[in-house]
Each structure stands twice: as structure tokens, then as C-alpha cells.
mmCIF file of C-alpha atoms in Angstrom:
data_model
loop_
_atom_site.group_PDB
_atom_site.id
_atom_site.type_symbol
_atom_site.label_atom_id
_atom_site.label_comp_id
_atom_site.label_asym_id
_atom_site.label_seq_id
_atom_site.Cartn_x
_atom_site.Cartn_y
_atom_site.Cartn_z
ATOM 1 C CA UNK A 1 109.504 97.905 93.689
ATOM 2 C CA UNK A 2 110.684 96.830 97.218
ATOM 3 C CA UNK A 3 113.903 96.924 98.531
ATOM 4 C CA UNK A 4 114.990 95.713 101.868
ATOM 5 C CA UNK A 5 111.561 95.168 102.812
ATOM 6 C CA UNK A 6 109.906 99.128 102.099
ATOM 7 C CA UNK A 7 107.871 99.822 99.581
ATOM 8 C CA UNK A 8 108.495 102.672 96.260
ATOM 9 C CA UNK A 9 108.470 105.211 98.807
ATOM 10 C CA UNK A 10 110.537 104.335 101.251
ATOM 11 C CA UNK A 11 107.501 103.182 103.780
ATOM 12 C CA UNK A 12 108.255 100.054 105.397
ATOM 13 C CA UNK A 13 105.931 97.453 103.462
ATOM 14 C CA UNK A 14 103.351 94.665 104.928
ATOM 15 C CA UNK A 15 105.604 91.354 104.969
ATOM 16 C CA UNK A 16 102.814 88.856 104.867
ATOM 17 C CA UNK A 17 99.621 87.888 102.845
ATOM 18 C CA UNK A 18 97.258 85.157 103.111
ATOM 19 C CA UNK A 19 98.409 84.295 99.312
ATOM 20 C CA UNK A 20 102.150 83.148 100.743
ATOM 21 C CA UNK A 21 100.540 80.660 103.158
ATOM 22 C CA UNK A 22 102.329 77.607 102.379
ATOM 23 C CA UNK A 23 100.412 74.624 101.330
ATOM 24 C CA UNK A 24 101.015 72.709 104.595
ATOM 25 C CA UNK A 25 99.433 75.349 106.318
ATOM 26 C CA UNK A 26 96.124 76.299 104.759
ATOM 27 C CA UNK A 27 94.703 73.765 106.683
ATOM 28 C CA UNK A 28 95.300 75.222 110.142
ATOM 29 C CA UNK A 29 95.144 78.610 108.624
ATOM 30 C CA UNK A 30 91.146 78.013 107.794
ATOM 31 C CA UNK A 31 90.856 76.144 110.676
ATOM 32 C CA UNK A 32 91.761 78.454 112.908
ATOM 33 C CA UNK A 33 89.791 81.282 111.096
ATOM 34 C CA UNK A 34 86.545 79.088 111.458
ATOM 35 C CA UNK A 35 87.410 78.499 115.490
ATOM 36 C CA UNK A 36 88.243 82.475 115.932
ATOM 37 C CA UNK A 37 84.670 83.164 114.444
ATOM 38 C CA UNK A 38 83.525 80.331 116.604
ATOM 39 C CA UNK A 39 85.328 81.624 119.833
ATOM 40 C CA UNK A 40 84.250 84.959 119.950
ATOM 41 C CA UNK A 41 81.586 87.210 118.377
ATOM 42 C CA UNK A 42 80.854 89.936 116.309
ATOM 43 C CA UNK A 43 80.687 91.710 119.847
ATOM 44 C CA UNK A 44 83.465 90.903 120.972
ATOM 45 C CA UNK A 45 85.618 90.661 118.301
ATOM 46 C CA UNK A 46 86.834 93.650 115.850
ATOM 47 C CA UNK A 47 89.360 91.571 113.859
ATOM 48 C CA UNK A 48 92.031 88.486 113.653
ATOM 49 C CA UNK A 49 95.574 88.520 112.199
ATOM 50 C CA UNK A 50 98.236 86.468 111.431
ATOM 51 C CA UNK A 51 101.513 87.273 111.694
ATOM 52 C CA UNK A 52 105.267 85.248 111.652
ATOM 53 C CA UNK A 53 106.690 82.491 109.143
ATOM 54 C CA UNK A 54 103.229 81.396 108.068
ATOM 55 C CA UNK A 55 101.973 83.968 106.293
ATOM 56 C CA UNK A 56 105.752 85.195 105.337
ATOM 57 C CA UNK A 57 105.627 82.027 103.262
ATOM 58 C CA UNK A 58 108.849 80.902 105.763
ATOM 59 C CA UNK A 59 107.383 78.549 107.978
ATOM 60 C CA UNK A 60 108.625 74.550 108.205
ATOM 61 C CA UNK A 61 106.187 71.936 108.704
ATOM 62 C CA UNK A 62 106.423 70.604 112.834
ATOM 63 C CA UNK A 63 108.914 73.744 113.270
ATOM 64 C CA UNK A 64 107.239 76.683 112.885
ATOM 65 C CA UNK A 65 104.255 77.684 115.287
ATOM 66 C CA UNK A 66 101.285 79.302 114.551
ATOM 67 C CA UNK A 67 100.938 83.445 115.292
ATOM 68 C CA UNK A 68 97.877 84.884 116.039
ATOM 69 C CA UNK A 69 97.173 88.139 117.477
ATOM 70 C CA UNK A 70 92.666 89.251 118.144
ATOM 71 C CA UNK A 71 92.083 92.874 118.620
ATOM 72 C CA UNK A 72 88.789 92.852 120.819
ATOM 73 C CA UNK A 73 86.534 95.609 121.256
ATOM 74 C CA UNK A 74 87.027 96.090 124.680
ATOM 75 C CA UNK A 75 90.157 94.812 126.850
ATOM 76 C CA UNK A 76 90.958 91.533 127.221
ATOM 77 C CA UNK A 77 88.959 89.744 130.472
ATOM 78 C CA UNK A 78 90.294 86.568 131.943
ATOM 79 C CA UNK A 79 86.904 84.810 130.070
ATOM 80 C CA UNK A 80 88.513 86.013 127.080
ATOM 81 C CA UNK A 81 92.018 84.957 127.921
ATOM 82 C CA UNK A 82 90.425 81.410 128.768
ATOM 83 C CA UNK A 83 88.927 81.085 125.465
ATOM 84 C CA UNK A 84 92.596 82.240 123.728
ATOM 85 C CA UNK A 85 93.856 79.137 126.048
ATOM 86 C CA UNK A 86 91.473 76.910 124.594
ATOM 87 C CA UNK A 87 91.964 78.249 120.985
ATOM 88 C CA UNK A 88 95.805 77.849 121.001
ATOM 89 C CA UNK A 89 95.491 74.029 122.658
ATOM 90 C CA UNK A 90 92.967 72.913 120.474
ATOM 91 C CA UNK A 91 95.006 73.875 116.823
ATOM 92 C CA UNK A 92 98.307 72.643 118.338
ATOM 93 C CA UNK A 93 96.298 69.134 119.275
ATOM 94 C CA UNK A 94 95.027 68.941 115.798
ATOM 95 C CA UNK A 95 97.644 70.300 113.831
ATOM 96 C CA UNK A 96 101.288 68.507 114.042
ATOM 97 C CA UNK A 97 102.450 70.916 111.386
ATOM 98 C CA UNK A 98 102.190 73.660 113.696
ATOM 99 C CA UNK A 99 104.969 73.371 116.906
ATOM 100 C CA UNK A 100 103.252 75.651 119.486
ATOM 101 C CA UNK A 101 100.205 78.077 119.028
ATOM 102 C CA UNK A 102 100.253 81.207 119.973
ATOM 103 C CA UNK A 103 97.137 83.692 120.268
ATOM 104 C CA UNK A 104 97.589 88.219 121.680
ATOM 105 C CA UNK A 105 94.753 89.449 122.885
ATOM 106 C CA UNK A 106 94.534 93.238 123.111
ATOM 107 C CA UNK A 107 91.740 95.870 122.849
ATOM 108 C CA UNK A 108 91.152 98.368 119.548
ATOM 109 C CA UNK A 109 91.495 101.346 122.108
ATOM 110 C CA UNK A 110 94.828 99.811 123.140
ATOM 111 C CA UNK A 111 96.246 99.527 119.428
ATOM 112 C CA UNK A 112 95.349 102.184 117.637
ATOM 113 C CA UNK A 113 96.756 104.583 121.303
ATOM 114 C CA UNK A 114 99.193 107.042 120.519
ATOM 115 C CA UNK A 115 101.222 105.449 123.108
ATOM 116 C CA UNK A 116 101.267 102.197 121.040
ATOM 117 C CA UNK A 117 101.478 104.126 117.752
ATOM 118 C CA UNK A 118 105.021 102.815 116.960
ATOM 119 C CA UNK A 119 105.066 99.786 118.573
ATOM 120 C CA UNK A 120 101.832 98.045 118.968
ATOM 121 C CA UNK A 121 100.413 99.971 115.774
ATOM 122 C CA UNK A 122 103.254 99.879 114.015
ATOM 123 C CA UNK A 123 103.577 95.633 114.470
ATOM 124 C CA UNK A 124 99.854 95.027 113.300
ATOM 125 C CA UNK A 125 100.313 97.981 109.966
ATOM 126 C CA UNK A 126 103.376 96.512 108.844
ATOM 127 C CA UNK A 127 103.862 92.599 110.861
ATOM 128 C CA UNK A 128 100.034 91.523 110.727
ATOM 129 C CA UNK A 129 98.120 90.205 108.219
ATOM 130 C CA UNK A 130 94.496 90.215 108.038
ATOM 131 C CA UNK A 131 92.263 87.266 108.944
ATOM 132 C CA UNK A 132 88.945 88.525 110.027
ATOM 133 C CA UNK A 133 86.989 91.329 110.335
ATOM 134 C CA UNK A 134 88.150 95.045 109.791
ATOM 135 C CA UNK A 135 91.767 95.793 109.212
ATOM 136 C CA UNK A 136 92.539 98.144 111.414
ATOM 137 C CA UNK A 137 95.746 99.469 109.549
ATOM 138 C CA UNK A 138 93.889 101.357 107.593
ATOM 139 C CA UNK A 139 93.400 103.755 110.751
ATOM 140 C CA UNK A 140 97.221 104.044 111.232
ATOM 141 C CA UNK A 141 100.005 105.687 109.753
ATOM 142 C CA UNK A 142 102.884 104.409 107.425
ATOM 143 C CA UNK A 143 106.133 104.047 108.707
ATOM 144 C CA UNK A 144 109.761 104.478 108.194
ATOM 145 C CA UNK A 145 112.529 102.688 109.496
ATOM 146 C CA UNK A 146 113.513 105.085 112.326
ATOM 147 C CA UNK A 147 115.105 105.859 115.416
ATOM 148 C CA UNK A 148 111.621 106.008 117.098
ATOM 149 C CA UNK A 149 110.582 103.823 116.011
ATOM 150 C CA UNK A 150 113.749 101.092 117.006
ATOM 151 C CA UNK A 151 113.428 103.348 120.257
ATOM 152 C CA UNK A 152 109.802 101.902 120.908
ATOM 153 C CA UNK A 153 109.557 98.296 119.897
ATOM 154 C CA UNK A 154 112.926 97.481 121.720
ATOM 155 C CA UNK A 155 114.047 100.289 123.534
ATOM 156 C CA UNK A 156 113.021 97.849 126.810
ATOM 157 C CA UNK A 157 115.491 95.112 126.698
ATOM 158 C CA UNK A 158 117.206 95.654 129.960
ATOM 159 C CA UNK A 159 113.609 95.198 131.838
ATOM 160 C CA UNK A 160 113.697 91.376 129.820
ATOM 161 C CA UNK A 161 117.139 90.721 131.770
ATOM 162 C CA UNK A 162 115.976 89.876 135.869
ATOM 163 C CA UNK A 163 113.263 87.666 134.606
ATOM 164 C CA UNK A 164 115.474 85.727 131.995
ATOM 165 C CA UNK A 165 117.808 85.420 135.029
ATOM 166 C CA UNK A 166 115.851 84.110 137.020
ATOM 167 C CA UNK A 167 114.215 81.776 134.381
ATOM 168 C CA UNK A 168 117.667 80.130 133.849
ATOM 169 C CA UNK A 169 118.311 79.649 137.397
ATOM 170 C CA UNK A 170 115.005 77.945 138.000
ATOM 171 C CA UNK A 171 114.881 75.882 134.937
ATOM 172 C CA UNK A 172 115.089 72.391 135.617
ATOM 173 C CA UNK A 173 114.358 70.515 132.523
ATOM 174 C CA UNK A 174 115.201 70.720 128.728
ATOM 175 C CA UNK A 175 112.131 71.892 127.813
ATOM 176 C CA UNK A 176 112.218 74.796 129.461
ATOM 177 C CA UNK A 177 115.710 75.629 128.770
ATOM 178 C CA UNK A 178 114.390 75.613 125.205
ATOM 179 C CA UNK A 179 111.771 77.188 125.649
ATOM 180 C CA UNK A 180 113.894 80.169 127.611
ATOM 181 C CA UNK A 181 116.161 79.752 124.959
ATOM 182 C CA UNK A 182 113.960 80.264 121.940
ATOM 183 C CA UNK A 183 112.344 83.368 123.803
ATOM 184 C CA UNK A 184 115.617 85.041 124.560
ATOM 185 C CA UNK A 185 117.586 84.190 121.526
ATOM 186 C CA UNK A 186 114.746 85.636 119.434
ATOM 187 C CA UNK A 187 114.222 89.153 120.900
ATOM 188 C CA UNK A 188 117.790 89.700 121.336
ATOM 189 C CA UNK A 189 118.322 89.016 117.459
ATOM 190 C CA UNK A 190 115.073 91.305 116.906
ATOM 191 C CA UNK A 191 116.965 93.843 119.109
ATOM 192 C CA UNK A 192 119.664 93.870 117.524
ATOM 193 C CA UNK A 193 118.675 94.418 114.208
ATOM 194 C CA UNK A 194 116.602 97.290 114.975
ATOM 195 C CA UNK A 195 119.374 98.616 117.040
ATOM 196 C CA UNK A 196 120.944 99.288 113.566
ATOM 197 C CA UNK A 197 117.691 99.269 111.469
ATOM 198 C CA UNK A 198 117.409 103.130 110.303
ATOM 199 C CA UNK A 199 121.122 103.162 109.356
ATOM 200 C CA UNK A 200 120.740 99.738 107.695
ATOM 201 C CA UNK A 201 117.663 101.163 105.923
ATOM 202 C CA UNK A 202 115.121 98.945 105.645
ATOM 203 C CA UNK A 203 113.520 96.012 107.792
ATOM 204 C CA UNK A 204 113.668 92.175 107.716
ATOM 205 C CA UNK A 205 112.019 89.241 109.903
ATOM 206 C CA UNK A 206 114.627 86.984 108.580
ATOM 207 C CA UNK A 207 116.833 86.308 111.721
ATOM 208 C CA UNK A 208 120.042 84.856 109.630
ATOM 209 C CA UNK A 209 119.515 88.676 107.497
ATOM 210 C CA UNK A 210 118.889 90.587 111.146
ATOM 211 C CA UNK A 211 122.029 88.898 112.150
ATOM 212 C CA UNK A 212 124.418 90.075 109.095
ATOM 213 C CA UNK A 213 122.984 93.609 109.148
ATOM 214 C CA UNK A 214 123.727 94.269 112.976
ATOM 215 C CA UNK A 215 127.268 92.479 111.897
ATOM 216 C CA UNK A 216 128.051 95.344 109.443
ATOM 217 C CA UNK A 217 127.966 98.065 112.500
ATOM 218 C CA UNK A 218 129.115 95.568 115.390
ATOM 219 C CA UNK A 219 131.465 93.350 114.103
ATOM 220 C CA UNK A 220 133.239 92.494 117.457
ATOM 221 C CA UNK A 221 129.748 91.815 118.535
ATOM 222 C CA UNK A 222 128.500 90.089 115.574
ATOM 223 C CA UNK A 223 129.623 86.333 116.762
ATOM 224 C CA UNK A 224 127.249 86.173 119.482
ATOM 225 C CA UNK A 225 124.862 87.847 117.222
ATOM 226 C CA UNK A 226 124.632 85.125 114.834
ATOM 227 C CA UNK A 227 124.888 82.568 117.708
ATOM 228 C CA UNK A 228 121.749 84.018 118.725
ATOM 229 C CA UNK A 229 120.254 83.887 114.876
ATOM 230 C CA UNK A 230 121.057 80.080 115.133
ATOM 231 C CA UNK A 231 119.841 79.465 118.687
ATOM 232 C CA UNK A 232 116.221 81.371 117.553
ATOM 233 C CA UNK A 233 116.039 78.791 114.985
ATOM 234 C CA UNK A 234 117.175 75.661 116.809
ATOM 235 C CA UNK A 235 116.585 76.398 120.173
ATOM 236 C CA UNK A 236 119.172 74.945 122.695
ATOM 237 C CA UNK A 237 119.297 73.367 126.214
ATOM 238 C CA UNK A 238 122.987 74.779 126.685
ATOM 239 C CA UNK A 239 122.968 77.047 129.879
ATOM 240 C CA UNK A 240 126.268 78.464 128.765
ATOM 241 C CA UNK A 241 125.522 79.920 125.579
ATOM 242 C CA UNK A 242 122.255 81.172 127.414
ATOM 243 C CA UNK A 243 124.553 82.582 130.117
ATOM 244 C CA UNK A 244 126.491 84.680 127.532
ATOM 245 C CA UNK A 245 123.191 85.912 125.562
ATOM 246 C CA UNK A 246 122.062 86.912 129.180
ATOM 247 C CA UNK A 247 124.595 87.872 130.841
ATOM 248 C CA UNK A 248 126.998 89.569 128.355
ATOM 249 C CA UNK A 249 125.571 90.408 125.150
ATOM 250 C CA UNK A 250 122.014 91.214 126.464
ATOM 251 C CA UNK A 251 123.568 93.786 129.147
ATOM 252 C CA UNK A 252 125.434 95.576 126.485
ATOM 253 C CA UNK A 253 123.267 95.472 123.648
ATOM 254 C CA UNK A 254 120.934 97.047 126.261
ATOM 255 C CA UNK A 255 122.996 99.796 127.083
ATOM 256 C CA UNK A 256 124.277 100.742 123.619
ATOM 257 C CA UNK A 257 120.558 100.451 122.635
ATOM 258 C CA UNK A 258 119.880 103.325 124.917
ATOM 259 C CA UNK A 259 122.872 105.481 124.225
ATOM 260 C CA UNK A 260 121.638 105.351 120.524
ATOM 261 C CA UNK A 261 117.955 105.492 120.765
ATOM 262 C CA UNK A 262 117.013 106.260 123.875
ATOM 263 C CA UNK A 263 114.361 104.209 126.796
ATOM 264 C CA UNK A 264 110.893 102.801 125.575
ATOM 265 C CA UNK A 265 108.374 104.846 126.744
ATOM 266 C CA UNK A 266 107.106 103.791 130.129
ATOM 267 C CA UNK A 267 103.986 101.851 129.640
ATOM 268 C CA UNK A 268 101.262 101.584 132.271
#
């Protein structure tokens, strides 16, 4: 039996499956599976994944893009990076269910590091699910919903800050206010949630769900919170709401995050 997202022994449980890909979506799922194998090689390649609202079963036909993360051999080269290019332009051109395509590239050695082992690891064990090739969960542990884990996938927030910032400043058209907007709304929700994830218990993707359980522990915080949730689903051109998700929550959700949990590890 699960319960808020772990499995019978408390382990937090793989949230997709190829099996909850809606029916809209097999298309580009198979698709995109045949182009992969295409792409890149046996040498190259060690395995695909999908991960996000498509194979949670969540995802909205022309709203929801399409998550894709390759774990290569050997690290990513900018050939490799051109052909990820290529692979996310040519599904979003042929797929208008899909809003935006997005494809990680990282190496084996960097995933399965013990410096990645809770973040990194931890996202393709539990957030990935397998397309191609070798899963490599199999080669990492199970996890629990803990401070070290909330420690290293968000413990970094106040590095986002200068560059969001900065974005805003320089933005000069919608779509890039959206587009600034969906970014920062999104891992400030994710940030959030985590923040109180191991007294919450349990873990969720669902932004509206990440949004009430921060609200529980925060609650003179948990307005701008749920503006956030609402922003990550309908991303806005409104610099003042992005000013206060920037500039005031973001700032202080930072600095409570490290009181509670600590800094990210330093990566390279």
C-alpha cells in the first residue's frame, strides 16, 4: 500500500510508469523512444528516461511538455548536446500535444557519484522512469523522505536568486517573462515542499499538494506559496508577482531552508 507517495516500507516509491502514459501521449512517447535509439548508439548511450506529468499520467494535451533525461556513457560533449538540440526541436515540431521538449544529458559516472547520491541518484531511482536501455536504479539505494535528502536537491536556492534577477530585469517580451516565470515559480514550489517534506512524511510532484503541505508549517507564508503553485501551472507575464517570488519569498525561503537543513553540497 502507498501512502503519500512511499511505498509499505516507508521508501519513497517510483511515481511514474510507462503504463500511466496518457493516450494523447503514446504517440510522442514511441516517437521519441525510436529518435533516442536513432540519435545515439549503443556506445554512447547507457539508457533513456522519462520523467514529469507524462508518465505521472498528469499531463494536458498542448500544456504539458515532454521530460527526458539520457544517461551517456561518458560525459556529455557539445556533439552530444547538439544532437539533444535537435532531438527536443524535432518532437516539439511534430508533436502539438507536447508544449516544449526538454532532453538532460549527463554521464553514468556522474549519476550513480556519491556526490549525486541524493540528488541526481535519488531524482532518476524515484522521479525517472525507464525508456531505454539499463535502468540504472537498480545500482542505487532506496530512499526516505529526509533532511538530506531536502538538504541536497534544494539546499541551493539562494545561488538561483542573481540570475532570476537579472533575468527579470532583462526580459523584454512576454515570452520570456513566462518562461522566467514558469522556471521560478516551479522550483520555488519544489523548494518549498521539500523544505517541509520529512516532517510532512512523504513526497508529491503535485504542485497544488506541495503547496498545502508547506501551508500546514508556514501558514503566514503559505499565500505566496500557492501563488507560486498557480503561477507553475499558468505561467504569468506579471513582473510584480515575479518580483515578490524573487525578491521576498525566494530570499526567505532560502534562508529558513538553510537554518533547517543546511547548504547543498558544493558541486564542482
Amino acid at each position: 500500500m502507498i501512502s503519500r507517495g512511499l511505498d509499505g516500507d516507508g521508501y519513497i516509491a517510483r511515481e511514474g510508469s510507462l503504463v500511466r502514459v496518457p493516450a494523447a501521449f503514446a504517440a510522442v512517447v514511441d516517437t521519441a523512444r525510436e529518435r533516442i535509439a536513432a540519435a545515439f548508439d549503443p556506445a554512447r548511450l547507457h539508457s533513456a528516461y522519462l520523467y514529469g506529468s507524462i508518465p505521472r499520467g498528469t499531463a494536458v494535451p498542448g500544456v504539458s511538455d515532454l521530460d527526458l533525461l539520457l544517461a551517456l556513457h561518458h560525459a556529455p560533449t557539445p556533439a552530444d548536446r547538439a544532437e539533444a538540440d535537435a532531438l527536443e526541436a524535432g518532437l516539439d515540431a511534430t508533436f502539438p500535444q507536447v508544449d516544449g521538449v526538454g532532453v538532460l544529458l549527463f554521464s553514468t559516472g556522474t549519476l550513480l557519484s556519491e556526490l549525486e547520491r541524493h540528488d541526481l541518484g535519488w531524482f532518476v531511482a524515484c522521479l525517472c522512469t525507464p525508456l531505454l536501455g539499463s535502468d540504472l536504479a537498480g545500482q542505487l539505494p532506496r530512499y526516505r523522505p529526509t533532511s538530506l535528502l531536502a538538504r541536497e536537491t534544494n539546499g541551493d536556492l539562494a545561488l538561483a536568486l542573481p540570475g532570476w534577477r537579472e533575468r527579470l530585469a532583462a526580459a523584454g517580451s512576454d515570452a520570456e517573462l513566462r518562461a522566467l516565470s514558469r522556471a521560478v515559480s516551479r522550483r520555488i514550489v519544489r523548494t518549498g515542499f521539500t523544505l517541509v517534506m520529512p516532517r510532512w512524511g512523504g513526497w508529491t510532484s503535485d504542485l497544488a499538494a506541495s503547496a498545502e503541505a508547506f501551508a500546514g508549517y508556514y501558514p503566514d507564508r503559505a499565500a505566496q506559496l500557492r501563488l507560486a503553485a498557480v503561477i507553475a501551472r499558468t505561467p504569468t507575464t506579471d513582473r510584480a508577482a515575479l518580483g515578490t517570488l524573487i525578491d521576498d519569498l525566494g530570499p526567505w525561503l532560502a534562508a529558513e531552508y538553510t537554518t533547517v537543513h543546511g547548504e547543498k553540497a558544493p558541486r564542482p
